[in-house]
Amino acid sequence: MFTGLIEKRGRILKRGSLALEISVDDVWPDTVFGESIAVNGTCLTLEHRQGSVLTFHTLPETLKRTNLGLLPLGSMVNLERALRLGSPLDGHLVTGHVDASAKVKRWQEHAGGDLILTVELPENIRALVAEKGSIAIDGVSLTVVSVSDNEFAVELIPVTREHTALCERASGTPVNLEADIMARYAARCIAVHSSSSGNVTMEKLFAAGFVK
């Protein structure tokens, strides 16, 4: 489990069918074999550390379904170690299980200097993304500021731009998306309840506790 607060950035050094090497300038000194680290929001298992290079076991399926198999060598990636019990949860709960890879559509400068990042919204998570809800983009915990049928937007403050790899994601670049875990469970509960007792109504939402 992760929080979506990026701790370090690295660059893709080497990529193979079963291994991904990431170079990190200021690598953690206490990493251990077998620990989980989110790389662009993808939970991977650390197999080896040699100096500033981290090697992760990667399956072909992982490279196929995330942008880790699409980004060019040398691309910057976001890194976060797994959440420890008792650690502050300043972002939102992120599992490291990427739901989809989608392309950046555009960047816009907002009044005051913040940037608006608009990303394609894949159909499989359309029902899980809501205005003011949480989403992880390349592992970064962000708040949705607007959403339509085929795209959504988030606002990046200076700290996010300066300390994550999102600053490198130009229009057309694929990013990893993970919907809020609470939205996923809510959607599943509604789907099961609907299939067992007909269409969803306000009364049923009240009964299930989704509306107060």
PDB file of C-alpha atoms in Angstrom:
ATOM      1  CA  MET A   1       0.000   0.000   0.000  1.00  0.00           C
ATOM      2  CA  PHE A   2       1.200   3.515  -0.838  1.00  0.00           C
ATOM      3  CA  THR A   3       0.103   7.110  -0.297  1.00  0.00           C
ATOM      4  CA  GLY A   4       0.820   8.731  -3.662  1.00  0.00           C
ATOM      5  CA  LEU A   5       3.408  11.078  -2.135  1.00  0.00           C
ATOM      6  CA  ILE A   6       6.531  10.707  -4.258  1.00  0.00           C
ATOM      7  CA  GLU A   7       9.759  10.265  -2.305  1.00  0.00           C
ATOM      8  CA  LYS A   8      12.347  10.142  -5.077  1.00  0.00           C
ATOM      9  CA  ARG A   9      12.734  10.293  -8.825  1.00  0.00           C
ATOM     10  CA  GLY A  10      14.795   7.999 -11.006  1.00  0.00           C
ATOM     11  CA  ARG A  11      15.400   7.273 -14.676  1.00  0.00           C
ATOM     12  CA  ILE A  12      14.844   4.112 -16.691  1.00  0.00           C
ATOM     13  CA  LEU A  13      18.319   2.740 -17.290  1.00  0.00           C
ATOM     14  CA  LYS A  14      17.594  -0.669 -18.805  1.00  0.00           C
ATOM     15  CA  ARG A  15      14.502  -2.696 -19.642  1.00  0.00           C
ATOM     16  CA  GLY A  16      14.131  -6.386 -20.372  1.00  0.00           C
ATOM     17  CA  SER A  17      11.381  -8.987 -20.374  1.00  0.00           C
ATOM     18  CA  LEU A  18      11.910  -9.814 -16.694  1.00  0.00           C
ATOM     19  CA  ALA A  19      13.911  -6.919 -15.273  1.00  0.00           C
ATOM     20  CA  LEU A  20      13.713  -3.157 -15.078  1.00  0.00           C
ATOM     21  CA  GLU A  21      16.711  -1.107 -13.952  1.00  0.00           C
ATOM     22  CA  ILE A  22      16.175   2.343 -12.467  1.00  0.00           C
ATOM     23  CA  SER A  23      19.005   4.769 -11.735  1.00  0.00           C
ATOM     24  CA  VAL A  24      18.420   6.941  -8.648  1.00  0.00           C
ATOM     25  CA  ASP A  25      20.833   9.745  -7.793  1.00  0.00           C
ATOM     26  CA  ASP A  26      19.985   9.807  -4.079  1.00  0.00           C
ATOM     27  CA  VAL A  27      18.988   6.191  -3.494  1.00  0.00           C
ATOM     28  CA  TRP A  28      17.685   4.997  -0.133  1.00  0.00           C
ATOM     29  CA  PRO A  29      20.567   3.427   1.848  1.00  0.00           C
ATOM     30  CA  ASP A  30      18.382   0.850   3.643  1.00  0.00           C
ATOM     31  CA  THR A  31      16.467  -0.835   0.820  1.00  0.00           C
ATOM     32  CA  VAL A  32      16.131  -4.596   1.234  1.00  0.00           C
ATOM     33  CA  PHE A  33      15.628  -7.517  -1.113  1.00  0.00           C
ATOM     34  CA  GLY A  34      11.974  -8.273  -1.748  1.00  0.00           C
ATOM     35  CA  GLU A  35      10.483  -4.975  -0.597  1.00  0.00           C
ATOM     36  CA  SER A  36       7.749  -3.263  -2.577  1.00  0.00           C
ATOM     37  CA  ILE A  37       8.437   0.048  -4.294  1.00  0.00           C
ATOM     38  CA  ALA A  38       5.981   1.875  -6.527  1.00  0.00           C
ATOM     39  CA  VAL A  39       7.557   2.893  -9.835  1.00  0.00           C
ATOM     40  CA  ASN A  40       5.245   5.323 -11.654  1.00  0.00           C
ATOM     41  CA  GLY A  41       2.491   3.997  -9.430  1.00  0.00           C
ATOM     42  CA  THR A  42       3.217   0.357 -10.319  1.00  0.00           C
ATOM     43  CA  CYS A  43       3.982  -1.860  -7.333  1.00  0.00           C
ATOM     44  CA  LEU A  44       7.211  -3.746  -8.112  1.00  0.00           C
ATOM     45  CA  THR A  45       9.450  -6.075  -6.109  1.00  0.00           C
ATOM     46  CA  LEU A  46      13.038  -4.992  -5.537  1.00  0.00           C
ATOM     47  CA  GLU A  47      15.427  -7.763  -6.547  1.00  0.00           C
ATOM     48  CA  HIS A  48      18.778  -6.036  -6.279  1.00  0.00           C
ATOM     49  CA  ARG A  49      20.481  -2.755  -5.475  1.00  0.00           C
ATOM     50  CA  GLN A  50      23.974  -1.971  -6.685  1.00  0.00           C
ATOM     51  CA  GLY A  51      25.110   1.527  -5.884  1.00  0.00           C
ATOM     52  CA  SER A  52      22.511   3.898  -7.265  1.00  0.00           C
ATOM     53  CA  VAL A  53      20.805   1.300  -9.492  1.00  0.00           C
ATOM     54  CA  LEU A  54      17.643  -0.516  -8.403  1.00  0.00           C
ATOM     55  CA  THR A  55      16.630  -3.685 -10.267  1.00  0.00           C
ATOM     56  CA  PHE A  56      13.006  -4.822 -10.212  1.00  0.00           C
ATOM     57  CA  HIS A  57      11.396  -8.034 -11.392  1.00  0.00           C
ATOM     58  CA  THR A  58       8.912  -7.219 -14.152  1.00  0.00           C
ATOM     59  CA  LEU A  59       6.580  -9.496 -16.052  1.00  0.00           C
ATOM     60  CA  PRO A  60       5.736  -8.908 -19.733  1.00  0.00           C
ATOM     61  CA  GLU A  61       2.150  -8.227 -18.589  1.00  0.00           C
ATOM     62  CA  THR A  62       3.384  -5.368 -16.394  1.00  0.00           C
ATOM     63  CA  LEU A  63       5.269  -3.745 -19.256  1.00  0.00           C
ATOM     64  CA  LYS A  64       2.285  -4.236 -21.562  1.00  0.00           C
ATOM     65  CA  ARG A  65      -0.334  -2.709 -19.265  1.00  0.00           C
ATOM     66  CA  THR A  66       1.661   0.241 -17.854  1.00  0.00           C
ATOM     67  CA  ASN A  67       3.785   3.000 -19.311  1.00  0.00           C
ATOM     68  CA  LEU A  68       6.919   1.292 -17.967  1.00  0.00           C
ATOM     69  CA  GLY A  69       7.046  -0.619 -21.235  1.00  0.00           C
ATOM     70  CA  LEU A  70       6.366   2.457 -23.372  1.00  0.00           C
ATOM     71  CA  LEU A  71       8.511   5.268 -22.017  1.00  0.00           C
ATOM     72  CA  PRO A  72      11.920   5.683 -23.724  1.00  0.00           C
ATOM     73  CA  LEU A  73      15.074   4.739 -21.863  1.00  0.00           C
ATOM     74  CA  GLY A  74      16.243   7.712 -19.834  1.00  0.00           C
ATOM     75  CA  SER A  75      12.695   8.770 -18.971  1.00  0.00           C
ATOM     76  CA  MET A  76      12.111  10.038 -15.450  1.00  0.00           C
ATOM     77  CA  VAL A  77       9.932   7.932 -13.135  1.00  0.00           C
ATOM     78  CA  ASN A  78       8.360   8.453  -9.708  1.00  0.00           C
ATOM     79  CA  LEU A  79       9.381   6.279  -6.767  1.00  0.00           C
ATOM     80  CA  GLU A  80       7.667   5.609  -3.445  1.00  0.00           C
ATOM     81  CA  ARG A  81       8.404   2.953  -0.824  1.00  0.00           C
ATOM     82  CA  ALA A  82       5.517   1.031   0.715  1.00  0.00           C
ATOM     83  CA  LEU A  83       3.565   2.647   3.524  1.00  0.00           C
ATOM     84  CA  ARG A  84       4.624   1.634   7.033  1.00  0.00           C
ATOM     85  CA  LEU A  85       2.044   1.183   9.786  1.00  0.00           C
ATOM     86  CA  GLY A  86       1.934   4.375  11.817  1.00  0.00           C
ATOM     87  CA  SER A  87       3.225   6.560   8.984  1.00  0.00           C
ATOM     88  CA  PRO A  88       1.214   9.677   8.087  1.00  0.00           C
ATOM     89  CA  LEU A  89      -1.320   9.187   5.303  1.00  0.00           C
ATOM     90  CA  ASP A  90      -1.012  12.599   3.660  1.00  0.00           C
ATOM     91  CA  GLY A  91      -2.154  11.561   0.171  1.00  0.00           C
ATOM     92  CA  HIS A  92      -4.723   8.800  -0.342  1.00  0.00           C
ATOM     93  CA  LEU A  93      -4.588   5.010  -0.248  1.00  0.00           C
ATOM     94  CA  VAL A  94      -2.891   3.762  -3.421  1.00  0.00           C
ATOM     95  CA  THR A  95      -2.528   0.026  -4.073  1.00  0.00           C
ATOM     96  CA  GLY A  96       0.073   0.155  -6.822  1.00  0.00           C
ATOM     97  CA  HIS A  97      -2.252  -1.782  -9.145  1.00  0.00           C
ATOM     98  CA  VAL A  98      -2.537   0.317 -12.297  1.00  0.00           C
ATOM     99  CA  ASP A  99      -6.030   0.405 -13.810  1.00  0.00           C
ATOM    100  CA  ALA A 100      -5.093   1.862 -17.189  1.00  0.00           C
ATOM    101  CA  SER A 101      -2.494   3.721 -19.178  1.00  0.00           C
ATOM    102  CA  ALA A 102      -3.772   6.866 -20.906  1.00  0.00           C
ATOM    103  CA  LYS A 103      -2.258   9.779 -22.814  1.00  0.00           C
ATOM    104  CA  VAL A 104      -1.712  13.318 -21.617  1.00  0.00           C
ATOM    105  CA  LYS A 105      -3.974  15.580 -23.678  1.00  0.00           C
ATOM    106  CA  ARG A 106      -2.777  19.054 -22.763  1.00  0.00           C
ATOM    107  CA  TRP A 107      -1.243  21.404 -20.227  1.00  0.00           C
ATOM    108  CA  GLN A 108      -2.746  24.805 -19.396  1.00  0.00           C
ATOM    109  CA  GLU A 109      -1.426  27.523 -17.137  1.00  0.00           C
ATOM    110  CA  HIS A 110      -3.945  28.545 -14.526  1.00  0.00           C
ATOM    111  CA  ALA A 111      -4.285  32.038 -13.116  1.00  0.00           C
ATOM    112  CA  GLY A 112      -1.767  32.304 -10.287  1.00  0.00           C
ATOM    113  CA  GLY A 113       0.829  30.065 -11.918  1.00  0.00           C
ATOM    114  CA  ASP A 114      -0.533  26.583 -11.187  1.00  0.00           C
ATOM    115  CA  LEU A 115      -0.826  24.168 -14.110  1.00  0.00           C
ATOM    116  CA  ILE A 116      -3.895  22.219 -15.228  1.00  0.00           C
ATOM    117  CA  LEU A 117      -3.081  18.760 -16.580  1.00  0.00           C
ATOM    118  CA  THR A 118      -5.773  17.103 -18.722  1.00  0.00           C
ATOM    119  CA  VAL A 119      -5.594  13.361 -19.355  1.00  0.00           C
ATOM    120  CA  GLU A 120      -7.667  10.915 -21.406  1.00  0.00           C
ATOM    121  CA  LEU A 121     -10.260   9.038 -19.352  1.00  0.00           C
ATOM    122  CA  PRO A 122     -10.368   5.334 -20.292  1.00  0.00           C
ATOM    123  CA  GLU A 123     -13.787   3.726 -20.387  1.00  0.00           C
ATOM    124  CA  ASN A 124     -12.933   1.060 -17.799  1.00  0.00           C
ATOM    125  CA  ILE A 125     -12.485   3.657 -15.017  1.00  0.00           C
ATOM    126  CA  ARG A 126     -14.980   6.269 -16.223  1.00  0.00           C
ATOM    127  CA  ALA A 127     -17.416   5.449 -13.407  1.00  0.00           C
ATOM    128  CA  LEU A 128     -14.644   5.635 -10.783  1.00  0.00           C
ATOM    129  CA  VAL A 129     -13.444   9.192 -11.456  1.00  0.00           C
ATOM    130  CA  ALA A 130     -15.371  12.075  -9.920  1.00  0.00           C
ATOM    131  CA  GLU A 131     -14.828  15.790  -9.408  1.00  0.00           C
ATOM    132  CA  LYS A 132     -13.085  16.410  -6.061  1.00  0.00           C
ATOM    133  CA  GLY A 133     -12.210  12.717  -5.883  1.00  0.00           C
ATOM    134  CA  SER A 134      -8.707  11.245  -5.734  1.00  0.00           C
ATOM    135  CA  ILE A 135      -6.700   9.653  -8.542  1.00  0.00           C
ATOM    136  CA  ALA A 136      -3.082   8.554  -8.880  1.00  0.00           C
ATOM    137  CA  ILE A 137      -1.248   9.637 -12.044  1.00  0.00           C
ATOM    138  CA  ASP A 138       2.115   7.899 -12.402  1.00  0.00           C
ATOM    139  CA  GLY A 139       1.795   7.218  -8.686  1.00  0.00           C
ATOM    140  CA  VAL A 140       1.161  10.840  -7.704  1.00  0.00           C
ATOM    141  CA  SER A 141      -1.858  11.443  -5.465  1.00  0.00           C
ATOM    142  CA  LEU A 142      -3.966  14.185  -7.080  1.00  0.00           C
ATOM    143  CA  THR A 143      -7.457  15.671  -6.806  1.00  0.00           C
ATOM    144  CA  VAL A 144      -9.735  15.705  -9.834  1.00  0.00           C
ATOM    145  CA  VAL A 145     -10.869  19.270 -10.610  1.00  0.00           C
ATOM    146  CA  SER A 146     -13.098  18.433 -13.578  1.00  0.00           C
ATOM    147  CA  VAL A 147     -14.262  15.359 -15.469  1.00  0.00           C
ATOM    148  CA  SER A 148     -16.192  14.595 -18.665  1.00  0.00           C
ATOM    149  CA  ASP A 149     -16.978  11.414 -20.580  1.00  0.00           C
ATOM    150  CA  ASN A 150     -13.552  11.175 -22.214  1.00  0.00           C
ATOM    151  CA  GLU A 151     -11.122  13.266 -20.144  1.00  0.00           C
ATOM    152  CA  PHE A 152     -10.393  14.593 -16.676  1.00  0.00           C
ATOM    153  CA  ALA A 153      -8.193  17.345 -15.287  1.00  0.00           C
ATOM    154  CA  VAL A 154      -6.048  17.851 -12.191  1.00  0.00           C
ATOM    155  CA  GLU A 155      -4.223  20.918 -10.904  1.00  0.00           C
ATOM    156  CA  LEU A 156      -0.515  20.749 -10.093  1.00  0.00           C
ATOM    157  CA  ILE A 157       0.969  23.013  -7.445  1.00  0.00           C
ATOM    158  CA  PRO A 158       4.649  24.029  -7.747  1.00  0.00           C
ATOM    159  CA  VAL A 159       5.848  21.338  -5.308  1.00  0.00           C
ATOM    160  CA  THR A 160       4.255  18.602  -7.424  1.00  0.00           C
ATOM    161  CA  ARG A 161       5.752  19.963 -10.634  1.00  0.00           C
ATOM    162  CA  GLU A 162       9.223  20.342  -9.153  1.00  0.00           C
ATOM    163  CA  HIS A 163       9.490  17.054  -7.252  1.00  0.00           C
ATOM    164  CA  THR A 164       7.768  14.492  -9.486  1.00  0.00           C
ATOM    165  CA  ALA A 165       8.281  13.157 -12.990  1.00  0.00           C
ATOM    166  CA  LEU A 166       5.004  14.632 -14.223  1.00  0.00           C
ATOM    167  CA  CYS A 167       6.931  17.680 -15.409  1.00  0.00           C
ATOM    168  CA  GLU A 168       8.333  15.481 -18.225  1.00  0.00           C
ATOM    169  CA  ARG A 169       5.000  14.180 -19.486  1.00  0.00           C
ATOM    170  CA  ALA A 170       4.338  16.092 -22.703  1.00  0.00           C
ATOM    171  CA  SER A 171       1.077  15.897 -24.665  1.00  0.00           C
ATOM    172  CA  GLY A 172       0.672  12.419 -26.113  1.00  0.00           C
ATOM    173  CA  THR A 173       2.845  10.764 -23.448  1.00  0.00           C
ATOM    174  CA  PRO A 174       1.230   7.783 -21.678  1.00  0.00           C
ATOM    175  CA  VAL A 175       0.728   7.957 -17.920  1.00  0.00           C
ATOM    176  CA  ASN A 176      -0.404   5.306 -15.450  1.00  0.00           C
ATOM    177  CA  LEU A 177      -3.783   5.769 -13.768  1.00  0.00           C
ATOM    178  CA  GLU A 178      -5.134   4.205 -10.597  1.00  0.00           C
ATOM    179  CA  ALA A 179      -8.644   5.101  -9.498  1.00  0.00           C
ATOM    180  CA  ASP A 180      -9.475   5.674  -5.843  1.00  0.00           C
ATOM    181  CA  ILE A 181      -9.853   2.321  -4.087  1.00  0.00           C
ATOM    182  CA  MET A 182     -12.944   3.551  -2.228  1.00  0.00           C
ATOM    183  CA  ALA A 183     -14.619   4.428  -5.543  1.00  0.00           C
ATOM    184  CA  ARG A 184     -13.845   0.934  -6.820  1.00  0.00           C
ATOM    185  CA  TYR A 185     -15.502  -0.761  -3.846  1.00  0.00           C
ATOM    186  CA  ALA A 186     -18.483   1.589  -3.955  1.00  0.00           C
ATOM    187  CA  ALA A 187     -19.019   0.851  -7.657  1.00  0.00           C
ATOM    188  CA  ARG A 188     -18.785  -2.880  -7.011  1.00  0.00           C
ATOM    189  CA  CYS A 189     -21.283  -2.731  -4.137  1.00  0.00           C
ATOM    190  CA  ILE A 190     -23.733  -0.755  -6.258  1.00  0.00           C
ATOM    191  CA  ALA A 191     -23.315  -3.170  -9.187  1.00  0.00           C
ATOM    192  CA  VAL A 192     -23.953  -6.227  -7.011  1.00  0.00           C
ATOM    193  CA  HIS A 193     -26.895  -4.608  -5.266  1.00  0.00           C
ATOM    194  CA  SER A 194     -28.354  -3.494  -8.606  1.00  0.00           C
ATOM    195  CA  SER A 195     -28.027  -6.909 -10.227  1.00  0.00           C
ATOM    196  CA  SER A 196     -29.680  -8.630  -7.290  1.00  0.00           C
ATOM    197  CA  SER A 197     -32.519  -6.199  -6.718  1.00  0.00           C
ATOM    198  CA  GLY A 198     -33.180  -4.293  -9.928  1.00  0.00           C
ATOM    199  CA  ASN A 199     -32.205  -0.758 -10.890  1.00  0.00           C
ATOM    200  CA  VAL A 200     -30.367   1.565  -8.510  1.00  0.00           C
ATOM    201  CA  THR A 201     -32.691   4.068  -6.827  1.00  0.00           C
ATOM    202  CA  MET A 202     -32.149   6.802  -4.263  1.00  0.00           C
ATOM    203  CA  GLU A 203     -33.885   4.607  -1.694  1.00  0.00           C
ATOM    204  CA  LYS A 204     -31.415   1.796  -2.337  1.00  0.00           C
ATOM    205  CA  LEU A 205     -28.470   4.180  -2.116  1.00  0.00           C
ATOM    206  CA  PHE A 206     -29.757   5.410   1.240  1.00  0.00           C
ATOM    207  CA  ALA A 207     -30.218   1.839   2.444  1.00  0.00           C
ATOM    208  CA  ALA A 208     -26.697   0.887   1.374  1.00  0.00           C
ATOM    209  CA  GLY A 209     -25.209   3.896   3.155  1.00  0.00           C
ATOM    210  CA  PHE A 210     -23.882   5.691   0.067  1.00  0.00           C
ATOM    211  CA  VAL A 211     -26.185   8.690   0.531  1.00  0.00           C
ATOM    212  CA  LYS A 212     -27.017  10.394   3.828  1.00  0.00           C
TER     213      LYS A 212
END
